[in-house]
PDB file of C-alpha atoms in Angstrom:
ATOM      1  CA  UNK A  29     -14.156  -4.314 -14.625  1.00  0.00           C
ATOM      2  CA  UNK A  30     -14.754  -4.349 -10.856  1.00  0.00           C
ATOM      3  CA  UNK A  31     -11.793  -5.380  -8.713  1.00  0.00           C
ATOM      4  CA  UNK A  32     -11.788  -7.582  -5.632  1.00  0.00           C
ATOM      5  CA  UNK A  33      -9.103  -5.309  -4.222  1.00  0.00           C
ATOM      6  CA  UNK A  34      -9.272  -1.633  -3.200  1.00  0.00           C
ATOM      7  CA  UNK A  35      -8.198   0.751  -5.953  1.00  0.00           C
ATOM      8  CA  UNK A  36      -5.709   3.638  -5.860  1.00  0.00           C
ATOM      9  CA  UNK A  37      -5.300   5.875  -8.926  1.00  0.00           C
ATOM     10  CA  UNK A  38      -7.354   3.402 -10.957  1.00  0.00           C
ATOM     11  CA  UNK A  39      -5.166   0.381 -10.142  1.00  0.00           C
ATOM     12  CA  UNK A  40      -5.876  -2.416  -7.632  1.00  0.00           C
ATOM     13  CA  UNK A  41      -3.736  -2.716  -4.479  1.00  0.00           C
ATOM     14  CA  UNK A  42      -2.501  -6.297  -4.057  1.00  0.00           C
ATOM     15  CA  UNK A  43      -0.563  -7.200  -0.884  1.00  0.00           C
ATOM     16  CA  UNK A  44       2.612  -9.282  -0.872  1.00  0.00           C
ATOM     17  CA  UNK A  45       2.769 -12.156   1.597  1.00  0.00           C
ATOM     18  CA  UNK A  46       5.096 -10.187   3.917  1.00  0.00           C
ATOM     19  CA  UNK A  47       2.836  -7.117   3.772  1.00  0.00           C
ATOM     20  CA  UNK A  48      -0.217  -9.269   4.554  1.00  0.00           C
ATOM     21  CA  UNK A  49       1.567 -10.574   7.673  1.00  0.00           C
ATOM     22  CA  UNK A  50       2.459  -7.005   8.694  1.00  0.00           C
ATOM     23  CA  UNK A  51      -1.167  -5.901   8.173  1.00  0.00           C
ATOM     24  CA  UNK A  52      -2.420  -8.729  10.397  1.00  0.00           C
ATOM     25  CA  UNK A  53       0.137  -7.855  13.122  1.00  0.00           C
ATOM     26  CA  UNK A  54      -0.945  -4.190  13.006  1.00  0.00           C
ATOM     27  CA  UNK A  55      -4.672  -5.000  12.827  1.00  0.00           C
ATOM     28  CA  UNK A  56      -5.151  -3.252   9.469  1.00  0.00           C
ATOM     29  CA  UNK A  57      -7.223  -4.101   6.410  1.00  0.00           C
ATOM     30  CA  UNK A  58      -6.665  -3.277   2.732  1.00  0.00           C
ATOM     31  CA  UNK A  59      -9.245  -0.497   3.059  1.00  0.00           C
ATOM     32  CA  UNK A  60      -6.989   1.147   5.679  1.00  0.00           C
ATOM     33  CA  UNK A  61      -4.089   0.932   3.220  1.00  0.00           C
ATOM     34  CA  UNK A  62      -6.212   2.570   0.526  1.00  0.00           C
ATOM     35  CA  UNK A  63      -7.127   5.356   2.962  1.00  0.00           C
ATOM     36  CA  UNK A  64      -3.453   5.979   3.797  1.00  0.00           C
ATOM     37  CA  UNK A  65      -2.568   6.167   0.102  1.00  0.00           C
ATOM     38  CA  UNK A  66      -5.399   8.586  -0.699  1.00  0.00           C
ATOM     39  CA  UNK A  67      -5.364  10.840   2.381  1.00  0.00           C
ATOM     40  CA  UNK A  68      -1.755  10.462   3.501  1.00  0.00           C
ATOM     41  CA  UNK A  69       1.335  12.553   2.945  1.00  0.00           C
ATOM     42  CA  UNK A  70       4.646  11.684   1.296  1.00  0.00           C
ATOM     43  CA  UNK A  71       7.045  10.418   3.960  1.00  0.00           C
ATOM     44  CA  UNK A  72      10.032   8.937   2.136  1.00  0.00           C
ATOM     45  CA  UNK A  73      13.084   8.847   4.338  1.00  0.00           C
ATOM     46  CA  UNK A  74      15.419   7.739   1.575  1.00  0.00           C
ATOM     47  CA  UNK A  75      15.470   7.547  -2.207  1.00  0.00           C
ATOM     48  CA  UNK A  76      13.303   4.767  -3.604  1.00  0.00           C
ATOM     49  CA  UNK A  77      13.125   3.243  -7.058  1.00  0.00           C
ATOM     50  CA  UNK A  78      10.936   4.899  -9.649  1.00  0.00           C
ATOM     51  CA  UNK A  79       7.335   3.706  -9.354  1.00  0.00           C
ATOM     52  CA  UNK A  80       7.542   3.271  -5.563  1.00  0.00           C
ATOM     53  CA  UNK A  81       5.282   5.327  -3.290  1.00  0.00           C
ATOM     54  CA  UNK A  82       5.758   5.727   0.448  1.00  0.00           C
ATOM     55  CA  UNK A  83       2.824   7.422   2.203  1.00  0.00           C
ATOM     56  CA  UNK A  84       1.973   8.052   5.872  1.00  0.00           C
ATOM     57  CA  UNK A  85      -1.001   9.231   7.895  1.00  0.00           C
ATOM     58  CA  UNK A  86      -1.159  10.223  11.570  1.00  0.00           C
ATOM     59  CA  UNK A  87      -3.737   8.552  13.818  1.00  0.00           C
ATOM     60  CA  UNK A  88      -3.514   9.948  17.303  1.00  0.00           C
ATOM     61  CA  UNK A  89       0.019   9.415  18.588  1.00  0.00           C
ATOM     62  CA  UNK A  90       0.799   6.773  15.953  1.00  0.00           C
ATOM     63  CA  UNK A  91       1.807   7.060  12.314  1.00  0.00           C
ATOM     64  CA  UNK A  92       0.761   4.484   9.705  1.00  0.00           C
ATOM     65  CA  UNK A  93       3.212   3.956   6.861  1.00  0.00           C
ATOM     66  CA  UNK A  94       2.472   2.198   3.566  1.00  0.00           C
ATOM     67  CA  UNK A  95       4.884   1.373   0.726  1.00  0.00           C
ATOM     68  CA  UNK A  96       3.556   0.303  -2.692  1.00  0.00           C
ATOM     69  CA  UNK A  97       5.299  -0.467  -5.986  1.00  0.00           C
ATOM     70  CA  UNK A  98       3.743  -0.199  -9.425  1.00  0.00           C
ATOM     71  CA  UNK A  99       3.736  -3.606 -11.120  1.00  0.00           C
ATOM     72  CA  UNK A 100       1.762  -5.924 -13.396  1.00  0.00           C
ATOM     73  CA  UNK A 101      -0.585  -8.718 -12.321  1.00  0.00           C
ATOM     74  CA  UNK A 102      -0.873 -11.345 -15.054  1.00  0.00           C
ATOM     75  CA  UNK A 103      -3.774 -13.136 -13.352  1.00  0.00           C
ATOM     76  CA  UNK A 104      -5.923  -9.988 -13.494  1.00  0.00           C
ATOM     77  CA  UNK A 105      -4.318  -8.893 -16.800  1.00  0.00           C
ATOM     78  CA  UNK A 106      -3.775  -5.363 -15.529  1.00  0.00           C
ATOM     79  CA  UNK A 107      -1.262  -3.000 -13.991  1.00  0.00           C
ATOM     80  CA  UNK A 108      -1.482  -2.866 -10.196  1.00  0.00           C
ATOM     81  CA  UNK A 109       0.108  -1.618  -6.983  1.00  0.00           C
ATOM     82  CA  UNK A 110       1.950  -4.263  -4.962  1.00  0.00           C
ATOM     83  CA  UNK A 111       1.838  -3.507  -1.246  1.00  0.00           C
ATOM     84  CA  UNK A 112       5.361  -4.251   0.024  1.00  0.00           C
ATOM     85  CA  UNK A 113       5.382  -2.799   3.537  1.00  0.00           C
ATOM     86  CA  UNK A 114       2.982  -1.656   6.245  1.00  0.00           C
ATOM     87  CA  UNK A 115       4.189  -0.209   9.509  1.00  0.00           C
ATOM     88  CA  UNK A 116       2.923   1.552  12.619  1.00  0.00           C
ATOM     89  CA  UNK A 117       5.265   3.698  14.653  1.00  0.00           C
TER      90      UNK A 117
END
């Protein structure tokens, strides 16, 4: 089944409302998030709950950070990644 959302490890990446606002502020798209998840490195600064991934990628002098949580989407009837945070520092 094709997804409307980018896919990471076979599951769609669905942004939360807060993460969508952060993406718009940073000028990023869901494809950028997918790229960070696939090509980035683990950058957790503190312990996170099981099923939570925190990945970063360097772009010039800036670092993009993405946090996703494994969840279930009942509308799509599938497991998914919920994008909870996007940051540039």
